[in-house]
Coordinates of C-alpha atoms and ligand atoms in Angstrom, one line a residue:
X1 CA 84.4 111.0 111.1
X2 CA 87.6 112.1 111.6
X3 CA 88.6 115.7 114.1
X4 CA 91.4 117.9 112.5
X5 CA 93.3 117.5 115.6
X6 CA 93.1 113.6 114.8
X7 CA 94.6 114.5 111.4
X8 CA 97.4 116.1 112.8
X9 CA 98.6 114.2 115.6
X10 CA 98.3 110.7 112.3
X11 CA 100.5 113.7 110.3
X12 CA 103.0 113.8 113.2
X13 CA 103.3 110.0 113.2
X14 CA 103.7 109.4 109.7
X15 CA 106.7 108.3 108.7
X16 CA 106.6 109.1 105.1
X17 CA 106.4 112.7 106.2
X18 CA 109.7 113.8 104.9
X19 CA 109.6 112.4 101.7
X20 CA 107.3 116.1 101.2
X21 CA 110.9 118.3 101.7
X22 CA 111.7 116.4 98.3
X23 CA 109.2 118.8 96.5
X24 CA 108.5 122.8 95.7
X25 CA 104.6 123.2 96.7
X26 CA 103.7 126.7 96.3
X27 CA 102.6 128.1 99.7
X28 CA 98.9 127.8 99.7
X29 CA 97.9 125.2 97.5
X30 CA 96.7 121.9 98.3
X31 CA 97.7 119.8 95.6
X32 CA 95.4 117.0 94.4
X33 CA 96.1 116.7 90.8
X34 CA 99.3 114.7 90.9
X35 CA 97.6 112.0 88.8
X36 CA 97.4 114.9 86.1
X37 CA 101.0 116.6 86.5
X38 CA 103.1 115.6 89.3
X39 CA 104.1 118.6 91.7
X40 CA 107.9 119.9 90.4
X41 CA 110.6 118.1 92.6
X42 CA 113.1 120.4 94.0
X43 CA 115.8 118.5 92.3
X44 CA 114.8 118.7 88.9
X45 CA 115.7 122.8 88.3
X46 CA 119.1 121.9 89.0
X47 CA 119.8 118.7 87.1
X48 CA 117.8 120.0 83.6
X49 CA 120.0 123.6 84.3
X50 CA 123.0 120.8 84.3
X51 CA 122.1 119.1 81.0
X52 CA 121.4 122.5 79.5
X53 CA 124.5 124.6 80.7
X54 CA 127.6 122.1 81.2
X55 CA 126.4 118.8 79.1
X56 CA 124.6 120.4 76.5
X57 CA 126.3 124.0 76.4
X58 CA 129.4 122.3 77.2
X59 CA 129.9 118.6 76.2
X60 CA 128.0 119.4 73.1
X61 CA 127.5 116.2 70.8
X62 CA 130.3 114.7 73.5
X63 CA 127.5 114.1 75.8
X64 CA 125.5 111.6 74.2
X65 CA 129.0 109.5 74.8
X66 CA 130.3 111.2 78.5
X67 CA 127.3 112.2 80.0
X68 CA 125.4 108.8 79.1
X69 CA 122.8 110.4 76.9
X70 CA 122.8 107.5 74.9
X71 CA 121.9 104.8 77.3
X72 CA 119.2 107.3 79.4
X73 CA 115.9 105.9 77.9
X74 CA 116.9 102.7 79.7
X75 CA 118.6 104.2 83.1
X76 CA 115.4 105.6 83.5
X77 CA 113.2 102.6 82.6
X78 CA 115.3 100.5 85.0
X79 CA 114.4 102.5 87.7
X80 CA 110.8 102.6 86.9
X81 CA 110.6 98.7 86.2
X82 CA 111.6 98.7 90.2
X83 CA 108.0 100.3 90.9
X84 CA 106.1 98.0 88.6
X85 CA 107.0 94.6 89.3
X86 CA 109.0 94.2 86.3
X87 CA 112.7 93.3 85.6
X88 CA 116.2 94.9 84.5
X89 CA 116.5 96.1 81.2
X90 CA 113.1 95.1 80.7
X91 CA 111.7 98.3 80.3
X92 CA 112.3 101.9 78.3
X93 CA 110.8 104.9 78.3
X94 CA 110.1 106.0 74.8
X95 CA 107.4 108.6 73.2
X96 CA 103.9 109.1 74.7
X97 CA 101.7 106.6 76.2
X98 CA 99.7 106.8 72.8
X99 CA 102.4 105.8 70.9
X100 CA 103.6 103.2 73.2
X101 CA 100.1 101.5 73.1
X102 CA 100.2 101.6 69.4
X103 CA 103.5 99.7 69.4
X104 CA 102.5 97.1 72.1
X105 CA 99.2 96.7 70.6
X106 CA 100.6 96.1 66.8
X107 CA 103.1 93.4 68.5
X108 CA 100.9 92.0 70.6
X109 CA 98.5 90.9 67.5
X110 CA 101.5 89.9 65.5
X111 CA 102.0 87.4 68.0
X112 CA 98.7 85.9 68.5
X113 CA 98.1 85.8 64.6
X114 CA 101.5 84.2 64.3
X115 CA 100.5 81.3 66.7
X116 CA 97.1 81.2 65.5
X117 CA 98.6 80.4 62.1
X118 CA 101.2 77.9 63.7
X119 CA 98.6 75.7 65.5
X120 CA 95.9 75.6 63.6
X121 CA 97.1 76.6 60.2
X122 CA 95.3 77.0 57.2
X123 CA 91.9 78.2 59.8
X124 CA 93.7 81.0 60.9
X125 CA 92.0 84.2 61.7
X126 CA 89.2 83.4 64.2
X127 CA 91.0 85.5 67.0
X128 CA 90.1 89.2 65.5
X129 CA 88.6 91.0 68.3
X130 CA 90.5 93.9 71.0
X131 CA 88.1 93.7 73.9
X132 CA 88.3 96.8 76.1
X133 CA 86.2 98.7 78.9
X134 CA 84.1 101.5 77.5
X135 CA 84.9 103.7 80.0
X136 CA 89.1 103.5 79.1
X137 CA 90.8 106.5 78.7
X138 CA 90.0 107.8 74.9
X139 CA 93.5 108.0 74.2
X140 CA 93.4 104.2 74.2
X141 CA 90.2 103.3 72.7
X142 CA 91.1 105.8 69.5
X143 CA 94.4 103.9 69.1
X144 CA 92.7 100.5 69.3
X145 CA 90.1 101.3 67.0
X146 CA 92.8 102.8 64.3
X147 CA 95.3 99.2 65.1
X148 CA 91.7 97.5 64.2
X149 CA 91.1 99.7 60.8
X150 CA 94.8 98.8 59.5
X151 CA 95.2 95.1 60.6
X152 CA 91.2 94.5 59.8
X153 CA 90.3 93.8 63.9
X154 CA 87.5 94.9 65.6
X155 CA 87.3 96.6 68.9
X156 CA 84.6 95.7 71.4
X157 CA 83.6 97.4 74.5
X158 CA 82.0 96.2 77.5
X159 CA 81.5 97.1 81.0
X160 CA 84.4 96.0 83.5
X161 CA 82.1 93.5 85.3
X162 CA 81.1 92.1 81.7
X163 CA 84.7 90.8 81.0
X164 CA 85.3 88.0 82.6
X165 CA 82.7 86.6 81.5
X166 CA 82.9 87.6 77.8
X167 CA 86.4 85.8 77.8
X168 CA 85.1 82.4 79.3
X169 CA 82.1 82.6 77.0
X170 CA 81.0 84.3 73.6
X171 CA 84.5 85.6 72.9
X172 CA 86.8 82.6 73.9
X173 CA 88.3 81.6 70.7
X174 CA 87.7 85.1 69.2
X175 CA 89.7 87.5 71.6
X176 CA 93.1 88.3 70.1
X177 CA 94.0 91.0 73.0
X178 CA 92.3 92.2 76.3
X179 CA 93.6 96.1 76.4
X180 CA 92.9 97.5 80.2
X181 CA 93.7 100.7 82.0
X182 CA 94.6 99.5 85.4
X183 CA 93.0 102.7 87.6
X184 CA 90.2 104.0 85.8
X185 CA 90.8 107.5 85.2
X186 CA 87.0 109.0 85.7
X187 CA 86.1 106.6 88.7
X188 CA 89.8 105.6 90.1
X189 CA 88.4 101.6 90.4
X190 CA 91.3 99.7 89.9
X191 CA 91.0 96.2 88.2
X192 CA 92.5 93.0 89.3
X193 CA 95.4 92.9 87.5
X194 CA 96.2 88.8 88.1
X195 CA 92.6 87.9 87.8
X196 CA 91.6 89.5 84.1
X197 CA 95.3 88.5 83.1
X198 CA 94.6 85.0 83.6
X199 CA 91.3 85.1 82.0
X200 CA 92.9 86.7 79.0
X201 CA 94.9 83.8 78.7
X202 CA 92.6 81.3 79.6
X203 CA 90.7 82.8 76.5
X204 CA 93.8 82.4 74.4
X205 CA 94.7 85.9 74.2
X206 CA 97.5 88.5 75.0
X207 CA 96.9 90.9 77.6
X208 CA 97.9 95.1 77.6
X209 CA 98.3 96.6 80.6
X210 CA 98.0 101.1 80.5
X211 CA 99.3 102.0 84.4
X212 CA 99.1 105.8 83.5
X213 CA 96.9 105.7 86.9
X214 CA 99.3 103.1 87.9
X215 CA 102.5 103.6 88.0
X216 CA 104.2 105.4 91.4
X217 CA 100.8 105.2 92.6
X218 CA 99.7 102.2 93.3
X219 CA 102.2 98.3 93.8
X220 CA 101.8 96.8 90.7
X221 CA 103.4 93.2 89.9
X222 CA 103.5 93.2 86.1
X223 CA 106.0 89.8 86.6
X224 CA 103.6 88.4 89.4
X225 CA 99.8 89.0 88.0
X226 CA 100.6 87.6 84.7
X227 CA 100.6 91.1 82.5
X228 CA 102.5 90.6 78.4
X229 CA 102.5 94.0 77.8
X230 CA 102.4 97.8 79.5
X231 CA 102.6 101.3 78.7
X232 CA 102.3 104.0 81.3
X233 CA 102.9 108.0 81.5
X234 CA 105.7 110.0 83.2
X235 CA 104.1 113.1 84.2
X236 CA 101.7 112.0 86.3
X237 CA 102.5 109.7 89.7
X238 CA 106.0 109.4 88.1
X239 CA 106.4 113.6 88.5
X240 CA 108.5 113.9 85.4
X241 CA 106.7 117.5 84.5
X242 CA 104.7 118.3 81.5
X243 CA 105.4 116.2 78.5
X244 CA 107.2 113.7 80.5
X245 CA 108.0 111.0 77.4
X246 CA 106.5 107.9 79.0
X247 CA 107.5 103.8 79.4
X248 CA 107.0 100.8 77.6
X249 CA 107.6 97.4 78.8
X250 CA 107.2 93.8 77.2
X251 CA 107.7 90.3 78.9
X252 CA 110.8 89.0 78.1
X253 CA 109.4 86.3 76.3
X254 CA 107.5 88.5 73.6
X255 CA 110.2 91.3 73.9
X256 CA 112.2 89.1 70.8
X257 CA 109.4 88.5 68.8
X258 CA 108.6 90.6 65.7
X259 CA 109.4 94.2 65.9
X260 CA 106.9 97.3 67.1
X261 CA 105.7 99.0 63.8
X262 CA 107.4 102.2 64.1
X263 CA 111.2 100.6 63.7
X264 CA 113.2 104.1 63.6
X265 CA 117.0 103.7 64.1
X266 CA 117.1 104.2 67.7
X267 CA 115.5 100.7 68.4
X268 CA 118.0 99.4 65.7
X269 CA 120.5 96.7 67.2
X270 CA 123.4 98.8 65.7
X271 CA 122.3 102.2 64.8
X272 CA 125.6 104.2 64.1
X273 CA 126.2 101.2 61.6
X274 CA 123.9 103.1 59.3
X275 CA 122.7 100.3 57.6
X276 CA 119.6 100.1 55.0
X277 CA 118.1 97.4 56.5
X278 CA 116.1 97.4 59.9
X279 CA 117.7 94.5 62.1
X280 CA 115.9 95.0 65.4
X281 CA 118.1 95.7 68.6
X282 CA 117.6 92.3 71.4
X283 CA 115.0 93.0 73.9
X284 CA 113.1 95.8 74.9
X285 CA 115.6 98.5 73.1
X286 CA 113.7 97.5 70.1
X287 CA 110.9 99.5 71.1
X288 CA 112.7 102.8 70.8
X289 CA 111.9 104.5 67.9
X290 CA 113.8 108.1 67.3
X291 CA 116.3 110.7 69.3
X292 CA 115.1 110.6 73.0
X293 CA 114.2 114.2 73.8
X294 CA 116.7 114.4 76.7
X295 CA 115.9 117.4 78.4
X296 CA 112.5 115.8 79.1
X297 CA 114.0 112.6 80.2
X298 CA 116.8 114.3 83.0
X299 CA 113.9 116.0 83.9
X300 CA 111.8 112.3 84.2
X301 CA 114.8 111.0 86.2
X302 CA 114.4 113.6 88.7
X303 CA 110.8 112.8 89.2
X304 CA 111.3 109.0 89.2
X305 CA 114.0 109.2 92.1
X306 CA 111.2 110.9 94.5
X307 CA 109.2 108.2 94.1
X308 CA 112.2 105.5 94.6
X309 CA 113.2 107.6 97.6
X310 CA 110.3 105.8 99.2
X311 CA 111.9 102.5 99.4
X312 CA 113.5 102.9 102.5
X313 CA 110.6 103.2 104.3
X314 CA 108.9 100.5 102.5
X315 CA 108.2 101.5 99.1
X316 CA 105.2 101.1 97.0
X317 CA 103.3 99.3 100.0
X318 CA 104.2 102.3 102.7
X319 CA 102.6 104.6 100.2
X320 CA 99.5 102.3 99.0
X321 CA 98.7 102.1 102.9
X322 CA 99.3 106.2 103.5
X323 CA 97.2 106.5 100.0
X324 CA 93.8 104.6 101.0
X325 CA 94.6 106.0 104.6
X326 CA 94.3 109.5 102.9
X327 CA 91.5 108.9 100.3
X328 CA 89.6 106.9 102.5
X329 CA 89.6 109.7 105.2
X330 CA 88.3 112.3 102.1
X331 CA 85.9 110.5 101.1
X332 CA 84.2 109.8 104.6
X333 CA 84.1 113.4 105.5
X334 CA 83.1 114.4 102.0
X335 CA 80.4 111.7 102.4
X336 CA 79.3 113.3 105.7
X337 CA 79.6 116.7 104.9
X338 CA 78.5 117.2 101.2
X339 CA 75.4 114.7 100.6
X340 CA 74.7 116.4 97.4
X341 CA 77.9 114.8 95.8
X342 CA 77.9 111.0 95.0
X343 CA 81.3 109.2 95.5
X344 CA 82.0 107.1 92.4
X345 CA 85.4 105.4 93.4
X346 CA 84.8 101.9 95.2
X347 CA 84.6 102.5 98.5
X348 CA 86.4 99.5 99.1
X349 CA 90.5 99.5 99.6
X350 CA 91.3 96.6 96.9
X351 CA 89.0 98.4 94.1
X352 CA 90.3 102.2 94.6
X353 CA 93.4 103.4 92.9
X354 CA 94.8 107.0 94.4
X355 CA 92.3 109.2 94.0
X356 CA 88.7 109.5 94.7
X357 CA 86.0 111.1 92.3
X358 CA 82.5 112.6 93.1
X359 CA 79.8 113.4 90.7
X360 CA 76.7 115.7 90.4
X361 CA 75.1 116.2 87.2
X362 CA 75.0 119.8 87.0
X363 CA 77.9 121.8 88.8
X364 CA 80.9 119.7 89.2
X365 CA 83.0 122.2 86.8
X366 CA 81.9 125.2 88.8
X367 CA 83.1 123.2 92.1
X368 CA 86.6 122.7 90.6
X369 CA 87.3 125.9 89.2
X370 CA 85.7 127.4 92.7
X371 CA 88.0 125.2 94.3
X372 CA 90.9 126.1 92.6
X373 CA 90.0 129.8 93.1
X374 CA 90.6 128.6 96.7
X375 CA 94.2 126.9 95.9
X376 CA 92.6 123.5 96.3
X377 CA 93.5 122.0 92.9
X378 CA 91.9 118.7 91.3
X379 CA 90.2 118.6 87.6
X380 CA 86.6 117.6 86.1
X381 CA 86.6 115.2 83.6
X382 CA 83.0 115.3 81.7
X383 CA 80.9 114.7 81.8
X384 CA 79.8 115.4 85.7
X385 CA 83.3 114.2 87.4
X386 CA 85.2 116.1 90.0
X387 CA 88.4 114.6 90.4
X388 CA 91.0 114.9 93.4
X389 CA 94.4 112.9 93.2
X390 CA 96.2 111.8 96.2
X391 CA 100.1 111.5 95.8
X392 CA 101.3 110.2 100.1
X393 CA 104.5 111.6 98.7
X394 CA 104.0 115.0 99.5
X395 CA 100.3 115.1 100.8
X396 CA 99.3 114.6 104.9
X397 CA 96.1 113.8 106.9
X398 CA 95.7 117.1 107.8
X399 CA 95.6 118.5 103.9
X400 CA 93.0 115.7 103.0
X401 CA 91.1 116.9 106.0
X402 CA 91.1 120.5 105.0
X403 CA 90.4 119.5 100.8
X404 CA 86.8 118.2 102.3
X405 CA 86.4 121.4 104.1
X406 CA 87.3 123.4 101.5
X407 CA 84.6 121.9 99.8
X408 CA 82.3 121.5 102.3
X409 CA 82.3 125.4 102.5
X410 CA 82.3 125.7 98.3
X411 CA 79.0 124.2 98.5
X412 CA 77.6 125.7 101.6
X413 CA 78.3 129.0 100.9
X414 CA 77.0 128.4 97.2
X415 CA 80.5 130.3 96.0
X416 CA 80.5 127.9 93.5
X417 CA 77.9 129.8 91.7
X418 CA 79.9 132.9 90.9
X419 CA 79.6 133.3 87.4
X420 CA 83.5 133.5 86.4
X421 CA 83.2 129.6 88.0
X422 CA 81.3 128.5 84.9
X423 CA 83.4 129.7 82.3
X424 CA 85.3 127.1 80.2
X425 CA 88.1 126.5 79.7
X426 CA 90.0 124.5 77.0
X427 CA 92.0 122.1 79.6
X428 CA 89.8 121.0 82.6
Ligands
PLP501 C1 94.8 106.1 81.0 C2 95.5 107.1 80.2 N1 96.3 106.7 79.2 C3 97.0 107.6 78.5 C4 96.9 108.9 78.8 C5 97.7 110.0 78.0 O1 98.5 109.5 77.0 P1 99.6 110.5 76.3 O2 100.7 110.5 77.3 O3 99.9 109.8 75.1 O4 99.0 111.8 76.2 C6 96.2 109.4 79.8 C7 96.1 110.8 80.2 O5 95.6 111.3 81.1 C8 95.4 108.4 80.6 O6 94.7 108.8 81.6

């Protein structure tokens, strides 16, 4: 167990500690929903006032020319391919993560169906199954199972310890693509990215990485561990605000082949050419699709930057140590303090994304909304989940000490059971 007064003093010696000034927290709240909507960064009011007043209100159409409009989707993507392991120009950011996942996932079987059919020919068509995890995000499992209707796949889902051996076995010659969310979103256990990579393509299949959970929260080595394809969102870990359009990225050796489904004139290789024909543009650009919404992006930009800001004081591994440091320490006092909750995320550091989950059957949605009564913000996600984000950006010691307290004393006091606490409401 940890004191406040230990808390403190490991606040005092963080050195990560600044990187906090970078944001607007309102006074009082304890944020720990940045893997929901990132906080606001304090540069972002001033450079989307920019775009709107002086390169929109101004440069008018100029801007997509002057102000490098044009070429944003990958400025942006460049910079977030720095905090995923992947390379320049390898990356955009296009759309939603559901539509991203539909684009990756429609390439991805291209290319396994096209070199099914060029090794073995005429017996094409064995490889027809998506394997997923049953617990994946819905987002992704709906998109699968609509890729599986069109192209006549099937989606299978099995539990995460189930997979590995699935691939080596039963579904060996019959996996087209392993689809994964890297951090589980209702548990926060993180899969080994390498590991279930390699047994994709052991099993002769392509491999689909969703780092929505991922991404500016955790290192990940899309280069090193083997990944073909990810998708991943901008308003969470990435703080690019609501509706942050999100990121696609292909290895450069599938980037050229075939084109996503959705080939609108932005991913053209010469769009003010106006041509009738689609002629895809080289590399990852192809996986544009229409007019980036370029508020949204500046905005994105903004958000991206806090997290890069972290790189001179050693990146993506200073903040995975702060961030199991911090959920770690809330889980351990939550553990000691509230033994009616059950702690769901792996207690271990190499299975545990950034945040850390409890469940109880019956009042985890009053908790939350009695919590965030209190200014201590995380979400439920049903059925029985309470939820808390930990971003080391802009959170300390001291507030992960004081979130277990604040809950300690929710379910102490019974607060929880006031009855404006159990009223739903449509986003939880
Ligand atoms: C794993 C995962 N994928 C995708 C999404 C959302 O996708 P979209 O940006 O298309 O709404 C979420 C949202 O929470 C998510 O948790």
């Amino acid at each position: 167990m940890t004191t406040r007064e230990q808390a403190l003093a490991l606040d005092a010696a963080d050195p990560l500690r600044s990187l906090r000034a970078q944001f607007n927290i309102p006074p009082g709240v304890l944020y720990l929903d940045g893997n929901s909507l990132g906080v606001l960064p304090v540069a972002t009011a001033a450079r989307v006032q920019q775009v709107v007043q002086q390169e929109w209100g101004q440069g008018l159409i100029r801007s997509w020319n002057s102000a490098g409009w044009i070429s944003l989707p990958q400025r942006v993507g460049n910079k977030i391919a720095r905090l995923v392991g992947a390379g320049a120009d390898e990356l955009v950011v296009a759309d939603s993560t559901s539509v991203n996942l539909y684009k990756v996932l429609s390439a991805a079987a291209h290319i396994v169906q096209a070199d099914e059919k060029s090794a073995v020919g005429a017996c094409a068509g064995t490889r027809r199954v998506i394997l997923s995890e049953r617990s994946n995000f819905p987002t992704d499992l709906y998109i699968a199972q609509a890729l599986a209707a069109e192209r006549g796949l099937e989606l299978q889902l099995a539990e995460a310890d189930e997979l590995p051996g699935l691939l080596a076995g039963a579904l060996k010659d019959r996996c087209a693509l392993l689809m994964l969310t890297h951090v589980n979103y209702r548990t926060g256990r993180m899969h080994d990215m390498a590991a279930l990579s390699k047994a994709a393509h052991d099993a002769g299949a392509l491999v689909v990485w969703d780092l929505a959970h991922s991404a500016g929260a955790v290192p990940v080595h899309l280069h090193r561990d083997g990944a073909d394809f990810a998708v991943g969102c901008g308003y969470k870990y990435l703080n690019g605000g609501p509706g942050a359009p999100a990121f696609v990225w292909v290895h450069p050796r599938h980037a050229p082949r075939f084109w996503q489904p959705l080939a609108g004139w932005m991913g053209h290789a010469a769009p003010f050419e106006f041509t009738p024909d689609y002629r895809p543009a080289a590399g990852i650009t192809r996986y544009l699709c229409g007019t980036p919404p370029l508020l949204s992006l500046a905005a994105l930009e903004c958000g991206v930057d806090t997290v890069l800001a972290a790189e001179p004081f050693g990146g993506m591994a200073a903040l995975r140590a702060k961030s199991l440091a911090l959920t770690a320490l809330f889980a351990q006092q939550v553990q000691a303090h509230c033994p009616q909750l059950q702690l769901v995320s792996p207690p271990e550091d190499a299975l545990r994304g950034s945040q850390v989950c409890l469940a109880h059957s019956s009042m985890a949605y009053a908790v939350v909304q009695a919590l965030i009564a209190r200014g201590v913000i995380g979400d439920f996600r049903a059925p029985d989940v309470l939820r808390f984000g930990f971003t080391p950006l802009y959170l300390g010691y001291a507030d992960a000490w004081d979130a277990a307290e604040h809950l300690r004393q929710v379910l102490h006091t019974g607060e929880w059971q006031q009855p404006q606490f159990a009223q739903r409401h449509a986003v939880t």
